[in-house]
PDB file of C-alpha atoms in Angstrom:
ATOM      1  CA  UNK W   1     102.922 122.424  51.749  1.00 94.00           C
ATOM      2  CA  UNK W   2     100.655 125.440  52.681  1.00 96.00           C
ATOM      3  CA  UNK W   3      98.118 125.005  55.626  1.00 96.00           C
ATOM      4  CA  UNK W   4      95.169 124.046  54.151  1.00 98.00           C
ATOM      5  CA  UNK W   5      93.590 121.299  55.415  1.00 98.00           C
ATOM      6  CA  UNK W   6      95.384 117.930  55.315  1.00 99.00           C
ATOM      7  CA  UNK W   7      92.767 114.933  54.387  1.00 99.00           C
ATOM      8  CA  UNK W   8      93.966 111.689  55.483  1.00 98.00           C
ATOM      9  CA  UNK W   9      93.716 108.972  52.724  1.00 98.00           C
ATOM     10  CA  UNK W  10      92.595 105.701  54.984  1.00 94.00           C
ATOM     11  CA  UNK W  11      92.117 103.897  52.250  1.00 97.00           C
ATOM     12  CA  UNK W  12      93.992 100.649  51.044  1.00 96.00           C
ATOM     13  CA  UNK W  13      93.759 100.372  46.863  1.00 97.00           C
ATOM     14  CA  UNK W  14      94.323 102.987  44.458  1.00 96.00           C
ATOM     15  CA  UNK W  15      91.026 102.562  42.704  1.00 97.00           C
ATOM     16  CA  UNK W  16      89.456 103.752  46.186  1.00 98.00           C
ATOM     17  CA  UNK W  17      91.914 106.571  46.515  1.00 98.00           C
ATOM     18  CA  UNK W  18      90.910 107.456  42.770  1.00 97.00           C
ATOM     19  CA  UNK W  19      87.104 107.033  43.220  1.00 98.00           C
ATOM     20  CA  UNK W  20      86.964 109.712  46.228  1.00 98.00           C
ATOM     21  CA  UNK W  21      89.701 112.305  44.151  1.00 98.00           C
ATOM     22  CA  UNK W  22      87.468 112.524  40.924  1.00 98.00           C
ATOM     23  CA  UNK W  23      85.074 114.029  43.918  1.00 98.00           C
ATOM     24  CA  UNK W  24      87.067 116.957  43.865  1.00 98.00           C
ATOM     25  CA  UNK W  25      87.665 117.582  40.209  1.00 94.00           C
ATOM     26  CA  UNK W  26      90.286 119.769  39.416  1.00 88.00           C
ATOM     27  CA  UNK W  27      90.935 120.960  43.334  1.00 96.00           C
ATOM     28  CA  UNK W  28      94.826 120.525  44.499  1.00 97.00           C
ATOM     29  CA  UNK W  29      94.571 118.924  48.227  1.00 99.00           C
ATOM     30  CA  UNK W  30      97.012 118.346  50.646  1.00 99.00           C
ATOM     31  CA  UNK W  31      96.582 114.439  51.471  1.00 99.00           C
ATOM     32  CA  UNK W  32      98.428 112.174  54.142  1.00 99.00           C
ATOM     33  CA  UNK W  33      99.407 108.896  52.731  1.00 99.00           C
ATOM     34  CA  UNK W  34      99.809 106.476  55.937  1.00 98.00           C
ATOM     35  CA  UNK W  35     100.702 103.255  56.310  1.00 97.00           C
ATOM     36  CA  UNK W  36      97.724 101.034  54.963  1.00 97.00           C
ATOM     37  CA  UNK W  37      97.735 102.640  51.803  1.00 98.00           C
ATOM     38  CA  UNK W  38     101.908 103.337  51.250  1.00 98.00           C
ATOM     39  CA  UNK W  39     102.350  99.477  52.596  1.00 97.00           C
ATOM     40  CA  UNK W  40      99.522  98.492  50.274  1.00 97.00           C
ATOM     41  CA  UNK W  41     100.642 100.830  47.097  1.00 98.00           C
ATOM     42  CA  UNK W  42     104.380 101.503  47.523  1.00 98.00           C
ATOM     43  CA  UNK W  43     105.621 104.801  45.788  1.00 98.00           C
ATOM     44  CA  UNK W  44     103.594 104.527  42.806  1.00 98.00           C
ATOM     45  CA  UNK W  45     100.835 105.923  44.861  1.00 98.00           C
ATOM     46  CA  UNK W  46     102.671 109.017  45.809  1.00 98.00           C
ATOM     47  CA  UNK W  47     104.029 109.770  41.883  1.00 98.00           C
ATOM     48  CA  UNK W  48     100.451 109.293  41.200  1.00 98.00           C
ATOM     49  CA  UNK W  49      99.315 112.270  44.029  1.00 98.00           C
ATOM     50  CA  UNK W  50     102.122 114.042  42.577  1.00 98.00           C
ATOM     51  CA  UNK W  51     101.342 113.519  38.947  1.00 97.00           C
ATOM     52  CA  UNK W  52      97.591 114.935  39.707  1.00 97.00           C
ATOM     53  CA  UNK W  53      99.132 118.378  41.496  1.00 97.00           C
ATOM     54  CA  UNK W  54      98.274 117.357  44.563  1.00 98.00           C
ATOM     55  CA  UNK W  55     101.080 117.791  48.176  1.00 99.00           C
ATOM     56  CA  UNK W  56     102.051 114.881  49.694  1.00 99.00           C
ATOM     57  CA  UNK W  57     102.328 113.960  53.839  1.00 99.00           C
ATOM     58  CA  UNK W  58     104.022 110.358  54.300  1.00 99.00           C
ATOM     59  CA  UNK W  59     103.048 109.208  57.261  1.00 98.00           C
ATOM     60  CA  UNK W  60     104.710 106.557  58.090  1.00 98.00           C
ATOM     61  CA  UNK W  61     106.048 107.556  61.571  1.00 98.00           C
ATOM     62  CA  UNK W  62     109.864 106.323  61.098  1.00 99.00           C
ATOM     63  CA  UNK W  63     111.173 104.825  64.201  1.00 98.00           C
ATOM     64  CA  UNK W  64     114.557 102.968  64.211  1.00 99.00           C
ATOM     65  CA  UNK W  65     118.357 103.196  64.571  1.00 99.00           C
ATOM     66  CA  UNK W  66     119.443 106.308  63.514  1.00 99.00           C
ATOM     67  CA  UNK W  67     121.515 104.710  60.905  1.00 99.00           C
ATOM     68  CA  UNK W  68     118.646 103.158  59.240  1.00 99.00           C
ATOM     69  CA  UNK W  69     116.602 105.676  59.747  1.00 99.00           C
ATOM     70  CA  UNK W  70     119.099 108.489  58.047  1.00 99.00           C
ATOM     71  CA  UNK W  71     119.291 106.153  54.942  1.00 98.00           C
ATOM     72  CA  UNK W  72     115.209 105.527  54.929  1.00 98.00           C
ATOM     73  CA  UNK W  73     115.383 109.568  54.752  1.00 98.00           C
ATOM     74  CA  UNK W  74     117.251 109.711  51.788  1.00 98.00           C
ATOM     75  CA  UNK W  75     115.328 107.230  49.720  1.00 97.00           C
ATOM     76  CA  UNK W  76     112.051 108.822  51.028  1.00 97.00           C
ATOM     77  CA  UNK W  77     113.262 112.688  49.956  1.00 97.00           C
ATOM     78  CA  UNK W  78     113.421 111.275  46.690  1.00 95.00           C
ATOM     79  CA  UNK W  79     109.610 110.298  46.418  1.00 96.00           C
ATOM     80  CA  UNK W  80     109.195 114.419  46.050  1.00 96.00           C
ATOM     81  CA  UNK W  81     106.848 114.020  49.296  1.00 98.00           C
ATOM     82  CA  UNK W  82     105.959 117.377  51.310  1.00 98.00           C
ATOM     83  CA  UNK W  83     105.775 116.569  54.198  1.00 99.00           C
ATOM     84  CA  UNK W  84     107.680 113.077  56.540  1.00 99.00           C
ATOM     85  CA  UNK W  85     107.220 111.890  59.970  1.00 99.00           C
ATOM     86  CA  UNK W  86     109.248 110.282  62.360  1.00 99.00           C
ATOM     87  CA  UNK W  87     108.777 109.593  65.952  1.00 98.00           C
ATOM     88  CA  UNK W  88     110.383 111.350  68.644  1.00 98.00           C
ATOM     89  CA  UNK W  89     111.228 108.856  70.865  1.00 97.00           C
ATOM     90  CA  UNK W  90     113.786 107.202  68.814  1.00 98.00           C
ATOM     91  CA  UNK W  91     115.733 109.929  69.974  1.00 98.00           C
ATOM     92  CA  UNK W  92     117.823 113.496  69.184  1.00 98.00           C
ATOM     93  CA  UNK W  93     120.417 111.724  67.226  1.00 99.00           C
ATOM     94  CA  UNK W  94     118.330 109.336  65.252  1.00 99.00           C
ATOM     95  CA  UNK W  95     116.095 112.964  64.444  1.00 99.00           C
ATOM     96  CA  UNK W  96     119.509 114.245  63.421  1.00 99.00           C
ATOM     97  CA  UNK W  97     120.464 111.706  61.415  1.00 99.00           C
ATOM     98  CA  UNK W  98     117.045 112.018  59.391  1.00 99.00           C
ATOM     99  CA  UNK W  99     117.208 115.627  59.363  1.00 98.00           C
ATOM    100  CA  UNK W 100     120.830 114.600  57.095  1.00 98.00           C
ATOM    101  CA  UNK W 101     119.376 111.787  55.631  1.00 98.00           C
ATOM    102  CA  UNK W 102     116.555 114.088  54.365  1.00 98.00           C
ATOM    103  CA  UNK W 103     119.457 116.684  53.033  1.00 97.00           C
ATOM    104  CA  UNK W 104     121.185 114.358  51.437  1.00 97.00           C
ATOM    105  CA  UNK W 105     118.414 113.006  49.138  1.00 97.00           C
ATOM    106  CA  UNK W 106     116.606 116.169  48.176  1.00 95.00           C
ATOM    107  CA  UNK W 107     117.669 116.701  44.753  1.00 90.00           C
ATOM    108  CA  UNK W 108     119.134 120.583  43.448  1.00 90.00           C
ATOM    109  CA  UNK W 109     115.557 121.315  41.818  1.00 89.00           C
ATOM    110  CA  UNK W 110     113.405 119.929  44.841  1.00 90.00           C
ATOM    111  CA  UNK W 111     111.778 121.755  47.592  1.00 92.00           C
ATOM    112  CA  UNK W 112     113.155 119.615  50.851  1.00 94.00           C
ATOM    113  CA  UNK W 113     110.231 118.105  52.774  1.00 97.00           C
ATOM    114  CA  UNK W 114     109.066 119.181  55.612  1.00 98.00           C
ATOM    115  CA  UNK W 115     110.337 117.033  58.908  1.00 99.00           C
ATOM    116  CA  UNK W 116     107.704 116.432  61.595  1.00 99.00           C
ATOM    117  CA  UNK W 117     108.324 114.713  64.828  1.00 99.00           C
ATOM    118  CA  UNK W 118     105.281 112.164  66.366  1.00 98.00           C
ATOM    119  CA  UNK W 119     105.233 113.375  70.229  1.00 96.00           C
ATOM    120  CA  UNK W 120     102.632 111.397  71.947  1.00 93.00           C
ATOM    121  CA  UNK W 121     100.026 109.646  69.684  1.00 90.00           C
ATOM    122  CA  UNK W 122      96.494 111.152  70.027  1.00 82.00           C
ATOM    123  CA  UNK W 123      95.287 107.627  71.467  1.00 87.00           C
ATOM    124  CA  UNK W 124      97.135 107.426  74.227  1.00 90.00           C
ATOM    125  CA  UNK W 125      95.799 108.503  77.485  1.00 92.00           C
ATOM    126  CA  UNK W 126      97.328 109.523  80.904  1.00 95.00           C
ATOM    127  CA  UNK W 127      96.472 105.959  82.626  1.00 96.00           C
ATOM    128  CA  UNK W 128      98.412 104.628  79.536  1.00 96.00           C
ATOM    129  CA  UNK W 129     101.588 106.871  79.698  1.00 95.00           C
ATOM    130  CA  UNK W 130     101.600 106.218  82.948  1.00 96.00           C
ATOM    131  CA  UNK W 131     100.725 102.267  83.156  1.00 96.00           C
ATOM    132  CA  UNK W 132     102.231 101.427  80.323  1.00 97.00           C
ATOM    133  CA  UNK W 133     105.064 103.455  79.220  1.00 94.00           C
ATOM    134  CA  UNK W 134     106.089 103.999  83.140  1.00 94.00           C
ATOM    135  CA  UNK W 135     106.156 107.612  82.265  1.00 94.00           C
ATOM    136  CA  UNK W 136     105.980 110.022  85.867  1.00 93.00           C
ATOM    137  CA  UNK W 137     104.991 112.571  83.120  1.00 94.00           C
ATOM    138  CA  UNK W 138     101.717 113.929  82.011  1.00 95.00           C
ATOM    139  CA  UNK W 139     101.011 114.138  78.289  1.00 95.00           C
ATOM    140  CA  UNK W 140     101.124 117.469  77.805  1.00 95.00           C
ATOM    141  CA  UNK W 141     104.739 117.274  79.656  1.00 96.00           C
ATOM    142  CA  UNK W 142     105.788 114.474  77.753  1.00 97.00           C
ATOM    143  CA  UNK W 143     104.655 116.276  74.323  1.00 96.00           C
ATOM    144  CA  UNK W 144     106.719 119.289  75.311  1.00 97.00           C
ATOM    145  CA  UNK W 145     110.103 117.193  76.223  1.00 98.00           C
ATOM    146  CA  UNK W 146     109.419 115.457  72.603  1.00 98.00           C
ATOM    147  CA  UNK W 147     108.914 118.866  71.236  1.00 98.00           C
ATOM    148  CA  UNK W 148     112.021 120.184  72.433  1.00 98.00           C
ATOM    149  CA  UNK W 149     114.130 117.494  71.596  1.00 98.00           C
ATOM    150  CA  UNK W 150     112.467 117.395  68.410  1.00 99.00           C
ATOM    151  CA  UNK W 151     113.046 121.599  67.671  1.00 98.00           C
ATOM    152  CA  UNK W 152     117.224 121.325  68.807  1.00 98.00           C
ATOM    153  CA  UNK W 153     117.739 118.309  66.376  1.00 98.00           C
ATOM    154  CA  UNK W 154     116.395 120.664  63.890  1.00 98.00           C
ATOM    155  CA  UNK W 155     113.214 119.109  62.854  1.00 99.00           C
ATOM    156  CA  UNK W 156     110.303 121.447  61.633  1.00 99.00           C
ATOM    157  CA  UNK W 157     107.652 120.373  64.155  1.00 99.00           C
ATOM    158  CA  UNK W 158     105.602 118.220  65.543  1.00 99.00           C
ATOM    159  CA  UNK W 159     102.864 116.367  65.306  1.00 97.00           C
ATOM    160  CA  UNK W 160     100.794 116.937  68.745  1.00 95.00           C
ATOM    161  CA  UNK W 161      97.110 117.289  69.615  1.00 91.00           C
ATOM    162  CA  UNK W 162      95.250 120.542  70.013  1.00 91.00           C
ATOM    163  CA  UNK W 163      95.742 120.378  73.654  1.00 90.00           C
ATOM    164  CA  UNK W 164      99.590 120.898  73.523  1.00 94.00           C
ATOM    165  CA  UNK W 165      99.618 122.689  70.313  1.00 95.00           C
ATOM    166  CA  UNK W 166      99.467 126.575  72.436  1.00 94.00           C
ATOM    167  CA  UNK W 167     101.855 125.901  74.825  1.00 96.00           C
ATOM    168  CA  UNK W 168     104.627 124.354  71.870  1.00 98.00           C
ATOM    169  CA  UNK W 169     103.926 127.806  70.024  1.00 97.00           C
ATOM    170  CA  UNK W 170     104.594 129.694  73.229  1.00 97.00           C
ATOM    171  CA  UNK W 171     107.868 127.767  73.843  1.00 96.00           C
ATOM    172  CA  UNK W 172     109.309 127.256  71.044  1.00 98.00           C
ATOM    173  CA  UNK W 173     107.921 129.955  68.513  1.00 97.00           C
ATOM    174  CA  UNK W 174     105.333 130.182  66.108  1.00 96.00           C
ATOM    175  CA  UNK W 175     107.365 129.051  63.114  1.00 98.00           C
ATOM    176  CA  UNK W 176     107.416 125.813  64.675  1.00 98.00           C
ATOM    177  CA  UNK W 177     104.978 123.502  62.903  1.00 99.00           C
ATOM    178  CA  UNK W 178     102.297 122.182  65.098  1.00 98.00           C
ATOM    179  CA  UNK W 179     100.319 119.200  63.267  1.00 98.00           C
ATOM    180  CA  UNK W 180      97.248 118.503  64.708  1.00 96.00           C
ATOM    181  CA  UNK W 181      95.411 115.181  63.684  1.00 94.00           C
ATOM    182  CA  UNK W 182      92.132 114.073  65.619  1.00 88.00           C
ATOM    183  CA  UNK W 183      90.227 116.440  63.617  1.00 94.00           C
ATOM    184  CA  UNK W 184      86.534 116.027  64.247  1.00 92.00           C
ATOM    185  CA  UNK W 185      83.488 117.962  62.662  1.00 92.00           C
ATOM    186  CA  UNK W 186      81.391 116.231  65.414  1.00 78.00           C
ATOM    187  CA  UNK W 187      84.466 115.322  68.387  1.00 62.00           C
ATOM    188  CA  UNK W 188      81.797 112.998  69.909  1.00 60.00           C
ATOM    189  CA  UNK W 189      82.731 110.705  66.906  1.00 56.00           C
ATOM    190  CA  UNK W 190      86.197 110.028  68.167  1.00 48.00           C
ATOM    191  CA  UNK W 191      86.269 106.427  67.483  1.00 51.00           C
ATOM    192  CA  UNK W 192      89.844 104.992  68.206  1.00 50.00           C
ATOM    193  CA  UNK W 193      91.217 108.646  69.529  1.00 49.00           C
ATOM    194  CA  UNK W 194      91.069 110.156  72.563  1.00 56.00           C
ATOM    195  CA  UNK W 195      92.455 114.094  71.911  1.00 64.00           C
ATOM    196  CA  UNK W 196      90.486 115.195  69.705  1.00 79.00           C
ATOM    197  CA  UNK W 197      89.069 118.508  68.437  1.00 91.00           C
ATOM    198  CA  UNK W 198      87.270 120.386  65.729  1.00 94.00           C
ATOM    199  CA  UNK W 199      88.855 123.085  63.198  1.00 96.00           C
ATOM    200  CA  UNK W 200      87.915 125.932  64.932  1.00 95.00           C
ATOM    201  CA  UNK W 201      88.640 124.743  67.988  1.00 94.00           C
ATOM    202  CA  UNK W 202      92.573 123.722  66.220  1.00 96.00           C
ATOM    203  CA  UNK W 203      92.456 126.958  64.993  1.00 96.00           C
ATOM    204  CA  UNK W 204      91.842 128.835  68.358  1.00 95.00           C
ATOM    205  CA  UNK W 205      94.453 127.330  70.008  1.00 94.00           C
ATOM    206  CA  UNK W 206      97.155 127.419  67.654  1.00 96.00           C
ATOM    207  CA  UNK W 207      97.959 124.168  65.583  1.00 97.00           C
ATOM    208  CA  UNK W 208      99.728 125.321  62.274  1.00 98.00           C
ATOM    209  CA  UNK W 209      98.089 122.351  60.072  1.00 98.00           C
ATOM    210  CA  UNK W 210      95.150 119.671  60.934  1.00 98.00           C
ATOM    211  CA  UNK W 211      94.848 116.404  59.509  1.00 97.00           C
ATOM    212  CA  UNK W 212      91.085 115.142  58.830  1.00 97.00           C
ATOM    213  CA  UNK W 213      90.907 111.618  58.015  1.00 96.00           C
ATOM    214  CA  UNK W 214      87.073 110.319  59.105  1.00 94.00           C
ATOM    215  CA  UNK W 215      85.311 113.319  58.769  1.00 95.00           C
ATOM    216  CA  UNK W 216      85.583 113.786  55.133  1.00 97.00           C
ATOM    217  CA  UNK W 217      86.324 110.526  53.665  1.00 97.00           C
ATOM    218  CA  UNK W 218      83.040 109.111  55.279  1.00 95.00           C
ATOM    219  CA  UNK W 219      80.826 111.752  55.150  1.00 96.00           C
ATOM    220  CA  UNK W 220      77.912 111.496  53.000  1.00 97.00           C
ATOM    221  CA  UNK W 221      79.097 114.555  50.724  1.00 98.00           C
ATOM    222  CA  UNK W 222      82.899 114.380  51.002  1.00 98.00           C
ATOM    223  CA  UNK W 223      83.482 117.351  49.180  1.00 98.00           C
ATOM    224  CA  UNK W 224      80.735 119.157  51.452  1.00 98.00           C
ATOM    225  CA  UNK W 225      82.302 118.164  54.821  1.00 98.00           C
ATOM    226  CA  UNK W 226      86.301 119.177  53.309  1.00 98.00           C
ATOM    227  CA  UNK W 227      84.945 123.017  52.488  1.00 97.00           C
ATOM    228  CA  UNK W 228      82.872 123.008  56.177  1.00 97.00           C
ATOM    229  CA  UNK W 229      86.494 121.728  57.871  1.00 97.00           C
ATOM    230  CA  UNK W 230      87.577 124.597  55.279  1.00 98.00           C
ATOM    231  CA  UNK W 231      85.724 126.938  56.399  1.00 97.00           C
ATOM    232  CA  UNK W 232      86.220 126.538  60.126  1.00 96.00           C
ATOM    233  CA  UNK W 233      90.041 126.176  59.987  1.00 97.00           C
ATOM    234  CA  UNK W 234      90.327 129.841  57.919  1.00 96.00           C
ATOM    235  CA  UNK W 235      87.231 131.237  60.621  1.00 90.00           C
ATOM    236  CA  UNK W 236      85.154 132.181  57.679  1.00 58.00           C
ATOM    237  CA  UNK W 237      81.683 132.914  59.132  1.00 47.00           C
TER     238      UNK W 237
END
């Protein structure tokens, strides 16, 4: 998956899914499949994405045993996704055991998927790390701890907001993938999210890829709004 914009698919059929593609004609996207439309669709939505040329970011934030998780891997490399999440706090071994699990089902002639820890989800604020997860941590500490874990059990970044994003390049390198969701065009439109950011403002501070969800699929010219976020994200002015 290269780093062009990622457009989040929140939509729950395939006809809807179809209806906002034939927007973009012939263009290949990158497009996050999350869990109302993969719980809704099953696979047959991600040959389809294939099928059409387009890459492919599950995100379904896998967070279990590391047994089951390693095994979920290994049916999930075989979708031909690009990119898989998982979330951080289920710990080094159970990111381990999907790093294997992921290994194990990538076929001889497939390009392995990318492996992308969750850190601390964009909604959450400090007086909720703090009330509710107990956590003596800010989030931009907590996001680094994740981070690290996440980079030594061989994963191939995180997902993290923009505020975190410099400081996990500075840490732990550049190659380290920082994926950014929260993307806003207009950040006063943050509805359920509290980090949020625009491209440029992503792009300033160092996240690798940015996932816009909101932005495009509700705008009145879809294909408009995805070549503005475009444009921002590559600083073309």
């Amino acid at each position: 998956m290269d780093n062009k914009p990622i457009v989040a698919l929140d939509f729950s059929t395939e006809k809807e899914v179809t209806q906002f593609l034939k927007l973009f004609a012939d263009t290949q996207l990158n497009l996050k499949v999350g869990m109302e439309l993969f719980y809704q669709q099953g696979p047959a939505i991600i040959y389809s994405l294939k099928e059409a040329g387009h890459d492919v970011f599950l995100d379904i934030k896998l967070h279990d045993i590391p047994t089951t998780v390693k095994k979920a891997m290994t049916g999930i490399a075989g979708l031909g996704v690009d990119m898989i999440n998982m979330h951080a706090a289920g710990g080094k071994v159970m990111m381990e055991e999907a790093r294997e699990g992921l290994d194990k089902g990538t076929g001889p002639n497939q390009q392995k998927p990318l492996l992308i820890a969750v850190t601390q989800l964009t909604s959450t604020t400090e007086e909720m790390l703090r009330d509710e997860q107990r956590s003596v941590d800010t989030i931009h500490d907590s996001v680094l701890h994740y981070a690290g874990l996440a980079r030594d059990a061989q994963a191939d970044g995180v997902v993290c907001s923009t505020y975190e994003a410099e400081s996990i390049g500075e840490s732990l390198g550049e190659s380290f993938l920082r994926v950014t969701p929260g993307i806003r065009l207009n950040p006063k439109n943050a509805h359920d999210q509290k980090r949020v950011a625009t491209p440029e403002r992503a792009r300033e501070l160092g996240s690798t890829h940015i996932v816009v969800g909101r932005s495009i699929t509700q705008a009145a010219d879809p294909v408009q709004s995805y070549l503005e976020v475009l444009r921002q994200w590559e600083g073309d002015k």
